[in-house]
Coordinates of C-alpha atoms and ligand atoms in Angstrom, one line a residue:
M1 CA 118.7 194.2 118.8
E2 CA 116.3 191.8 116.7
K3 CA 119.0 191.9 113.9
N4 CA 121.3 190.9 115.8
T5 CA 119.6 188.3 117.6
T6 CA 118.6 186.2 114.2
K7 CA 122.4 186.8 112.7
K8 CA 124.0 185.4 115.9
I9 CA 121.6 182.5 116.0
N10 CA 122.7 181.6 112.3
T11 CA 126.2 181.3 113.3
F12 CA 125.2 179.0 115.8
V13 CA 123.3 176.8 113.7
S14 CA 125.6 176.8 110.7
E15 CA 128.1 173.7 110.2
E16 CA 131.9 174.6 109.8
E17 CA 132.8 176.1 106.4
K18 CA 134.8 173.6 104.5
T19 CA 137.1 174.9 102.0
L20 CA 138.7 173.2 99.1
D21 CA 142.3 172.5 99.0
W22 CA 143.1 173.5 95.3
A23 CA 146.5 171.5 95.6
E24 CA 144.9 168.4 97.0
V25 CA 142.2 168.5 94.4
Q26 CA 144.8 168.7 91.8
I27 CA 146.5 165.8 93.0
A28 CA 143.2 163.6 92.8
F29 CA 142.9 164.9 89.4
K30 CA 146.2 163.3 88.4
K31 CA 145.2 160.1 89.6
T32 CA 142.0 160.0 88.4
F33 CA 142.7 161.4 84.9
G34 CA 146.0 159.9 84.1
A35 CA 149.1 161.9 84.1
E36 CA 148.9 162.9 80.3
V37 CA 145.4 164.4 80.1
Y38 CA 146.3 165.9 83.5
N39 CA 149.3 168.0 82.1
S40 CA 147.6 168.9 79.1
W41 CA 144.5 170.0 80.5
L42 CA 143.6 170.0 84.1
Q43 CA 146.4 171.1 85.4
K44 CA 145.9 174.6 83.7
I45 CA 142.8 175.1 85.6
S46 CA 142.8 177.4 88.7
L47 CA 140.4 178.1 91.5
M48 CA 139.2 181.3 91.1
K49 CA 136.4 181.7 93.8
E50 CA 134.7 179.2 95.7
Y51 CA 131.0 179.2 97.2
N52 CA 129.5 177.2 99.2
D53 CA 127.6 175.3 96.2
F54 CA 129.7 176.3 93.2
L55 CA 133.0 176.7 91.9
I56 CA 134.3 179.7 89.2
L57 CA 137.6 177.9 87.7
G58 CA 139.8 179.9 85.7
V59 CA 140.9 178.3 82.1
P60 CA 143.1 179.9 79.7
T61 CA 141.2 180.2 76.6
R62 CA 137.7 179.4 75.1
F63 CA 138.9 176.5 73.0
F64 CA 140.3 175.1 76.0
R65 CA 137.1 175.7 78.1
D66 CA 134.7 174.0 75.4
W67 CA 137.0 170.9 75.3
I68 CA 137.0 170.8 79.3
V69 CA 133.2 171.2 79.5
S70 CA 132.8 168.4 76.8
R71 CA 134.9 165.7 77.8
Y72 CA 135.4 166.1 81.4
L73 CA 132.7 168.4 83.3
D74 CA 130.9 165.3 84.9
K75 CA 134.1 164.1 86.4
I76 CA 135.7 167.1 87.5
L77 CA 132.4 167.7 89.2
E78 CA 132.2 164.3 90.5
Q79 CA 135.9 164.7 91.8
V80 CA 135.5 168.3 93.6
K81 CA 132.1 166.7 95.2
S82 CA 134.2 164.3 96.7
F83 CA 136.0 166.8 98.8
K84 CA 133.2 168.9 99.3
L85 CA 129.8 167.6 98.8
S86 CA 127.6 170.9 98.9
L87 CA 129.0 171.5 95.6
N88 CA 126.7 171.2 92.8
R89 CA 128.2 173.4 89.8
I90 CA 130.8 174.7 88.1
E91 CA 131.6 177.9 86.2
F92 CA 134.3 178.5 84.0
K93 CA 136.0 181.9 83.5
I94 CA 138.5 182.7 80.7
I95 CA 141.6 184.1 82.0
E96 CA 144.3 185.2 79.4
E97 CA 147.4 183.3 80.0
N98 CA 149.7 186.5 80.7
K99 CA 147.1 187.7 83.2
Q100 CA 146.7 184.5 85.0
N101 CA 150.4 184.1 85.5
Q102 CA 150.5 187.4 86.6
E103 CA 147.7 186.7 89.2
I104 CA 149.4 183.5 90.2
A105 CA 152.8 185.1 90.6
K106 CA 151.1 188.0 92.3
I107 CA 149.7 185.9 95.1
E108 CA 152.6 183.5 95.2
E109 CA 154.7 186.7 96.1
L110 CA 152.5 187.5 98.6
N111 CA 152.3 184.3 100.0
K112 CA 155.9 183.5 100.4
V113 CA 157.0 185.0 103.4
T114 CA 154.3 184.4 105.6
E115 CA 152.5 181.5 104.1
I116 CA 152.9 178.8 107.0
K117 CA 152.1 181.4 109.5
D118 CA 149.4 183.0 108.0
S119 CA 147.7 179.8 107.6
I120 CA 147.7 178.9 111.1
L121 CA 146.4 182.2 112.0
N122 CA 143.4 181.6 109.6
Y123 CA 142.9 177.6 110.2
N124 CA 144.3 176.4 113.7
R125 CA 142.5 179.5 115.7
L126 CA 141.5 177.9 118.7
N127 CA 137.9 178.5 119.4
P128 CA 137.4 180.0 122.8
K129 CA 133.9 178.8 123.4
L130 CA 134.6 175.3 122.8
N131 CA 136.4 175.1 126.6
F132 CA 136.4 172.8 129.8
E133 CA 133.3 174.9 131.6
S134 CA 131.1 174.6 128.1
F135 CA 131.7 170.7 127.9
V136 CA 129.2 168.6 129.8
K137 CA 130.6 165.6 131.7
G138 CA 128.5 162.6 131.6
K139 CA 129.1 158.8 131.6
S140 CA 130.0 158.6 127.9
N141 CA 132.8 161.3 127.9
D142 CA 133.8 161.4 131.8
I143 CA 137.3 159.2 131.3
A144 CA 138.1 161.3 128.1
L145 CA 137.3 164.8 129.8
S146 CA 138.9 163.8 132.9
Y147 CA 142.3 162.6 131.1
S148 CA 142.0 165.9 128.9
K149 CA 142.3 167.8 132.0
K150 CA 145.0 165.8 133.7
V151 CA 146.9 166.5 130.3
C152 CA 146.7 170.1 131.0
E153 CA 148.0 169.7 134.9
H154 CA 151.0 167.5 134.0
L155 CA 152.3 167.8 130.8
S156 CA 154.0 164.8 129.0
R157 CA 152.6 162.6 131.9
Y158 CA 150.2 160.9 129.1
N159 CA 152.0 161.1 126.1
P160 CA 150.5 160.9 123.4
L161 CA 147.0 161.2 125.0
Y162 CA 144.8 159.6 122.2
I163 CA 141.1 160.6 121.9
C164 CA 138.9 158.2 120.2
G165 CA 134.9 158.4 119.3
G166 CA 132.1 158.5 116.6
V167 CA 131.4 161.7 114.4
G168 CA 129.8 164.4 116.7
L169 CA 130.5 163.2 120.0
G170 CA 132.9 166.0 121.4
K171 CA 136.3 165.0 120.2
T172 CA 137.1 168.8 118.7
H173 CA 135.5 170.3 121.5
L174 CA 138.0 168.4 123.7
L175 CA 141.1 168.9 121.7
N176 CA 140.1 172.6 121.8
A177 CA 139.5 172.6 125.4
I178 CA 143.0 171.2 126.1
G179 CA 144.6 173.9 123.2
V180 CA 142.4 177.0 125.4
D181 CA 143.7 175.7 128.5
L182 CA 147.3 175.4 127.6
E183 CA 147.8 178.5 125.2
S184 CA 148.8 180.9 127.4
D185 CA 151.6 179.2 128.7
N186 CA 152.9 177.0 126.0
N187 CA 153.6 177.1 122.2
V188 CA 150.3 175.4 121.3
M189 CA 149.8 174.3 117.8
F190 CA 146.3 172.8 116.8
I191 CA 145.7 171.5 113.5
S192 CA 143.6 168.9 111.5
A193 CA 145.3 166.0 110.1
E194 CA 143.6 167.3 106.8
R195 CA 145.6 170.8 107.0
F196 CA 148.6 169.0 108.0
M197 CA 148.7 167.5 105.0
Y198 CA 147.7 170.3 103.0
H199 CA 150.8 172.3 104.4
F200 CA 153.1 169.1 103.5
I201 CA 152.0 169.1 99.8
K202 CA 152.3 173.0 99.7
S203 CA 155.9 172.6 101.2
I204 CA 156.9 169.9 98.9
K205 CA 156.0 171.5 95.7
K206 CA 157.6 174.8 96.8
N207 CA 160.6 172.9 97.8
D208 CA 160.2 174.3 101.1
M209 CA 160.4 171.2 103.5
V210 CA 163.0 172.6 105.7
N211 CA 160.4 175.4 106.9
F212 CA 157.5 172.8 107.2
K213 CA 159.8 170.7 109.6
D214 CA 161.0 173.4 111.7
F215 CA 157.4 174.9 111.8
F216 CA 155.6 172.0 113.2
R217 CA 158.4 170.7 115.4
K218 CA 158.9 173.7 117.6
S219 CA 155.5 173.5 119.3
S220 CA 155.2 172.2 123.0
V221 CA 152.0 171.2 122.5
F222 CA 150.9 169.5 119.3
I223 CA 147.4 168.9 119.0
I224 CA 146.2 167.0 115.8
D225 CA 142.5 166.4 115.2
D226 CA 141.0 163.6 113.0
I227 CA 144.2 161.4 112.3
Q228 CA 142.2 158.7 110.4
F229 CA 142.5 161.3 107.5
L230 CA 146.3 159.7 107.3
S231 CA 144.9 156.3 106.2
G232 CA 146.5 155.1 103.2
K233 CA 148.5 158.3 102.4
E234 CA 152.0 156.4 103.0
S235 CA 154.4 159.7 102.3
L236 CA 152.2 161.8 104.7
Q237 CA 152.3 159.1 107.5
E238 CA 156.1 159.1 107.0
E239 CA 156.4 162.9 107.6
F240 CA 154.0 162.7 110.3
F241 CA 156.0 159.9 111.9
H242 CA 158.8 161.8 111.9
T243 CA 157.1 165.0 113.4
F244 CA 155.9 163.0 116.0
N245 CA 159.2 161.4 116.9
S246 CA 161.0 164.3 117.2
L247 CA 158.1 166.2 119.2
M248 CA 158.2 163.1 121.5
E249 CA 161.9 163.1 121.8
K250 CA 162.1 167.1 123.2
G251 CA 159.1 166.0 125.5
S252 CA 156.6 167.8 123.6
Q253 CA 152.8 166.9 125.0
I254 CA 150.9 165.6 121.8
I255 CA 147.4 164.9 121.8
I256 CA 145.7 163.1 119.0
S257 CA 142.1 162.6 117.8
S258 CA 140.1 159.9 115.8
D259 CA 137.1 158.3 114.9
R260 CA 138.8 154.8 115.6
S261 CA 140.9 153.4 118.3
P262 CA 144.8 153.2 117.0
M263 CA 145.0 149.6 116.1
K264 CA 141.5 149.9 114.3
L265 CA 143.1 152.7 111.9
D266 CA 143.1 151.1 108.0
R267 CA 146.0 151.3 106.1
V268 CA 148.2 152.8 108.8
Q269 CA 151.6 151.4 109.3
D270 CA 151.6 149.0 112.0
R271 CA 154.7 150.8 114.0
I272 CA 152.7 154.2 113.5
K273 CA 149.6 152.6 115.4
S274 CA 151.5 151.1 117.8
R275 CA 153.4 154.4 118.8
L276 CA 150.0 156.1 118.8
A277 CA 148.6 153.6 120.9
G278 CA 151.9 154.0 123.0
G279 CA 150.3 156.7 125.8
L280 CA 147.2 156.7 126.8
V281 CA 144.2 155.8 124.7
V282 CA 140.4 157.1 126.1
D283 CA 136.9 156.6 124.2
I284 CA 133.9 159.1 123.9
E285 CA 131.0 156.8 123.9
I286 CA 127.4 157.3 122.7
P287 CA 126.0 159.8 124.9
D288 CA 123.1 158.6 127.2
L289 CA 119.8 160.3 128.1
E290 CA 120.9 161.7 131.1
L291 CA 123.9 163.8 129.4
K292 CA 121.6 164.7 126.3
V293 CA 119.2 166.4 128.7
K294 CA 122.0 167.9 130.7
I295 CA 123.7 169.0 127.2
I296 CA 120.2 170.8 126.4
K297 CA 119.8 172.3 129.5
K298 CA 123.2 174.1 129.2
K299 CA 122.5 175.1 125.7
I300 CA 119.5 176.8 126.6
E301 CA 121.2 178.7 129.6
E302 CA 123.7 179.5 127.3
I303 CA 121.5 181.2 124.3
Q304 CA 119.6 182.9 127.4
N305 CA 122.8 184.6 128.5
Q306 CA 123.9 185.6 125.3
F307 CA 120.8 187.1 123.9
K308 CA 118.9 188.1 127.1
E309 CA 115.7 186.2 126.9
N310 CA 113.6 183.6 128.3
I311 CA 113.4 180.5 126.4
S312 CA 111.3 178.2 128.4
I313 CA 111.0 174.8 127.0
D314 CA 109.2 171.8 129.4
D315 CA 111.3 169.2 130.8
E316 CA 108.8 167.0 129.2
V317 CA 109.9 168.3 125.9
I318 CA 113.1 168.1 126.6
N319 CA 113.5 164.5 127.5
Y320 CA 111.7 164.1 124.3
I321 CA 114.1 165.9 121.8
A322 CA 116.5 164.1 124.0
S323 CA 114.9 160.3 123.4
E324 CA 114.9 161.2 119.6
S325 CA 118.0 162.6 118.9
K326 CA 120.1 159.3 118.8
T327 CA 123.1 159.7 116.3
S328 CA 125.3 162.2 117.9
I329 CA 125.5 165.6 120.2
R330 CA 126.0 167.7 116.9
E331 CA 122.4 166.4 115.8
L332 CA 120.8 166.7 119.2
I333 CA 122.0 170.7 119.0
G334 CA 121.1 170.9 115.7
V335 CA 117.5 169.5 116.4
L336 CA 117.5 171.9 119.7
N337 CA 118.4 175.0 117.3
R338 CA 115.2 174.3 115.4
V339 CA 113.0 173.5 118.2
I340 CA 114.2 177.0 119.5
A341 CA 113.9 178.8 116.5
F342 CA 110.5 177.3 115.7
S343 CA 109.3 178.8 119.5
R344 CA 110.4 182.0 118.9
V345 CA 108.8 182.3 115.4
H346 CA 105.6 181.2 116.9
N347 CA 106.3 182.8 120.1
K348 CA 104.9 179.7 122.2
N349 CA 105.9 176.9 124.9
L350 CA 106.0 174.0 122.7
T351 CA 104.3 170.9 123.3
I352 CA 105.9 167.5 122.4
N353 CA 103.4 167.6 119.4
D354 CA 105.0 170.8 117.9
C355 CA 108.2 168.8 118.6
K356 CA 107.0 165.8 116.9
N357 CA 106.3 168.1 114.0
I358 CA 109.3 169.9 113.7
L359 CA 111.4 166.4 113.9
K360 CA 109.1 165.3 111.1
D361 CA 110.9 167.8 109.1
V362 CA 113.9 166.6 110.4
F363 CA 113.2 162.9 109.2
N364 CA 111.3 164.1 106.0
Q365 CA 114.9 165.2 104.9
I366 CA 115.2 161.7 104.3
R367 CA 113.4 161.6 101.2
V368 CA 115.7 164.1 99.5
I369 CA 118.8 161.9 100.0
T370 CA 119.7 160.3 96.7
V371 CA 121.9 157.5 96.0
D372 CA 124.9 159.5 94.4
K373 CA 124.7 161.6 98.0
I374 CA 125.2 158.4 99.7
Q375 CA 127.9 157.3 97.7
N376 CA 129.7 160.5 98.4
V377 CA 129.3 160.6 101.9
V378 CA 130.0 156.7 102.4
S379 CA 133.4 156.7 100.3
N380 CA 134.5 160.0 102.4
Y381 CA 133.5 158.1 105.7
F382 CA 135.5 155.3 104.9
N383 CA 138.0 157.5 103.3
I384 CA 138.2 155.7 100.0
A385 CA 137.8 157.0 96.5
L386 CA 134.3 157.0 95.0
S387 CA 135.9 155.5 92.1
E388 CA 137.4 152.6 94.0
M389 CA 134.2 152.2 96.1
L390 CA 132.4 151.8 92.6
S391 CA 135.1 149.7 91.1
Q392 CA 134.8 146.0 90.4
R393 CA 137.5 145.2 93.0
R394 CA 136.4 143.1 95.7
S395 CA 138.9 143.6 98.3
R396 CA 137.0 143.8 101.8
P397 CA 138.2 147.3 102.7
L398 CA 136.5 148.0 99.5
A399 CA 133.8 145.8 99.4
R400 CA 132.3 146.7 102.7
P401 CA 131.7 150.2 102.3
R402 CA 130.1 149.3 98.8
Q403 CA 127.7 146.9 100.1
I404 CA 126.8 149.7 103.0
A405 CA 126.1 151.9 100.3
M406 CA 124.0 149.7 98.6
Y407 CA 122.1 149.1 101.9
L408 CA 121.5 152.6 102.5
S409 CA 120.4 153.4 99.2
K410 CA 117.7 150.7 99.6
K411 CA 116.7 151.8 102.9
M412 CA 116.8 155.9 102.7
T413 CA 115.7 156.5 98.7
S414 CA 112.8 155.2 96.9
R415 CA 114.8 153.4 94.1
S416 CA 114.5 150.1 93.1
L417 CA 116.8 147.1 93.6
P418 CA 117.6 147.3 89.7
E419 CA 118.1 150.9 89.9
I420 CA 120.3 150.8 92.8
G421 CA 122.1 148.3 90.8
R422 CA 122.8 150.6 87.7
R423 CA 124.1 153.6 89.9
F424 CA 126.9 151.1 91.4
A425 CA 128.6 150.5 87.6
N426 CA 126.1 148.3 86.2
R427 CA 125.6 145.7 88.8
D428 CA 123.1 143.2 89.1
H429 CA 120.0 143.8 91.3
T430 CA 120.8 140.1 93.0
T431 CA 124.1 141.8 94.3
V432 CA 122.5 144.6 95.8
I433 CA 119.9 142.2 97.4
H434 CA 123.1 140.4 98.9
A435 CA 124.7 143.4 100.2
V436 CA 121.5 144.5 101.7
K437 CA 121.0 141.0 103.7
T438 CA 124.6 140.8 104.6
I439 CA 124.7 144.6 106.0
T440 CA 121.2 143.9 107.9
R441 CA 123.0 140.6 109.6
L442 CA 125.9 142.5 110.3
S443 CA 124.4 145.4 111.9
E444 CA 122.4 143.1 114.0
Q445 CA 125.6 141.3 115.4
D446 CA 128.3 143.6 115.0
D447 CA 128.8 146.5 117.5
E448 CA 131.3 148.4 115.1
M449 CA 128.9 148.1 112.1
K450 CA 126.1 149.3 113.8
K451 CA 128.0 152.2 115.0
N452 CA 129.3 152.6 111.5
I453 CA 125.7 152.7 110.1
S454 CA 124.4 155.0 112.7
Q455 CA 127.3 157.8 112.2
I456 CA 126.8 157.4 108.3
K457 CA 122.8 158.0 108.5
G458 CA 123.9 161.0 110.9
L459 CA 126.4 162.5 108.3
L460 CA 123.4 162.0 105.7
L461 CA 120.8 163.6 107.8
E462 CA 122.9 166.4 108.4
Q463 CA 123.7 167.4 105.2
Ligands
ADP501 P1 133.5 165.5 116.6 O1 134.8 166.4 116.8 O2 133.8 164.5 117.8 O3 132.9 165.2 115.6 P2 132.5 167.8 117.9 O4 133.7 168.0 119.0 O5 132.7 168.6 117.0 O6 132.5 166.3 117.8 O7 131.3 167.9 118.8 C1 130.0 168.4 117.9 C2 129.1 169.5 118.7 O8 128.8 168.9 119.9 C3 130.1 170.5 119.1 O9 129.2 171.6 119.0 C4 130.4 170.6 120.4 O10 130.4 171.9 121.2 C5 129.2 169.7 121.1 N1 129.3 168.9 122.2 C6 129.9 167.7 121.9 N2 129.9 166.9 123.6 C7 129.6 167.9 124.1 C8 129.4 168.0 125.7 N3 129.6 167.1 126.1 N4 129.1 169.1 126.1 C9 128.6 170.2 125.4 N5 128.8 170.1 124.3 C10 129.3 169.3 123.5
MG502 MG1 135.9 166.7 115.0

């Protein structure tokens, strides 16, 4: 029983596992290294095994490996990190060419028939726990919740339903809840924009667009998560637009989530934005204290029911946790899990002082935040390539994220201004000072900036 409990709690605490799309990484390689280097070297690298913090890549010969390691390893690592931040090491394995081809052929054979179907089973599974009952209602999500329910009652009345809100505020949960509710009577498709792209690229490569189109267009409820991912990806937008239009034409219900409103999507074509905004757009805001307290109580109740054990946490302590956790509900739940784990280990009722200690741990993590990490998180957040963010280009969509990354490097690491400047492609320390001043000012005056900064901080603290 005891063992079981620990295991369950672990899954409860753990973040979503992220898996690499090797096809996508390859595309990025081509962009970064140029066609020539890519064709002669990088294209031949295959992904053999993926772990949370390292990869095993297959290469054809020893010479090939040595060449890659001596010339491209740093850049390769940087690139894969931009897809999956937790990676910090790469190992190479030499596969004889024949064997490699055989392996690939074998896999391709296996995949051929059921490819799209399989991946739907693997990746688009709805999580039955993320339903309407487990979603706690509050001022910040009331409207989004009630329209999500209305959509389930009257399909196609609000079409598309577009739910927007910051990281960790419950968008995926709501989308999932809608899917769970409609699943039994409809052909529901639930997919993240990132996965949509993965299938798209794969289908192009295999010359199998007909299947792709059919597959996505036959759903009667199409739910797509994190649409901001489409920004800057022209051909993907085009395909999405066609899918979207044909679904609308045949009366399918579409539900979309994004971290921002349709009109604020960067580098997304205007006609797409206006179609996205053409149904109903609802917002999820930052939760107030009351909602945070309710969520904590609900979570405690769930854990108690699940493990048949009594967890007693004083209201005073609950209030304290709720008021200290500011960035997202995901963070709030993370902190709560720590507190519960602590009270289990020490087998005692917690005081506010205990909580302060536990939370201090959370804040201590700030010290291990590195400039590198900040750069990765910021460029991911704004959906731009790290190399672009560090480049000399001055356009606003690159310059602002760059300044934010400098600002956070100053605030969250112990690096000096000149050191930070050097890490940003050898910029002068006065540039860093300017960035810090600009972002400080903007984050006082501009709500959007305030929100961005707080969400990025949240992401950094979560890692
Ligand atoms: P987002 O997709 O907006 O980044 P998620 O839907 O993944 O956020 O939510 C983050 C975590 O917070 C999930 O574990 C989710 O179940 C939980 N959560 C968010 N909002 C609520 C809510 N209103 N009631 C209960 N749990 C919530
Ligand atoms: Mg989400």
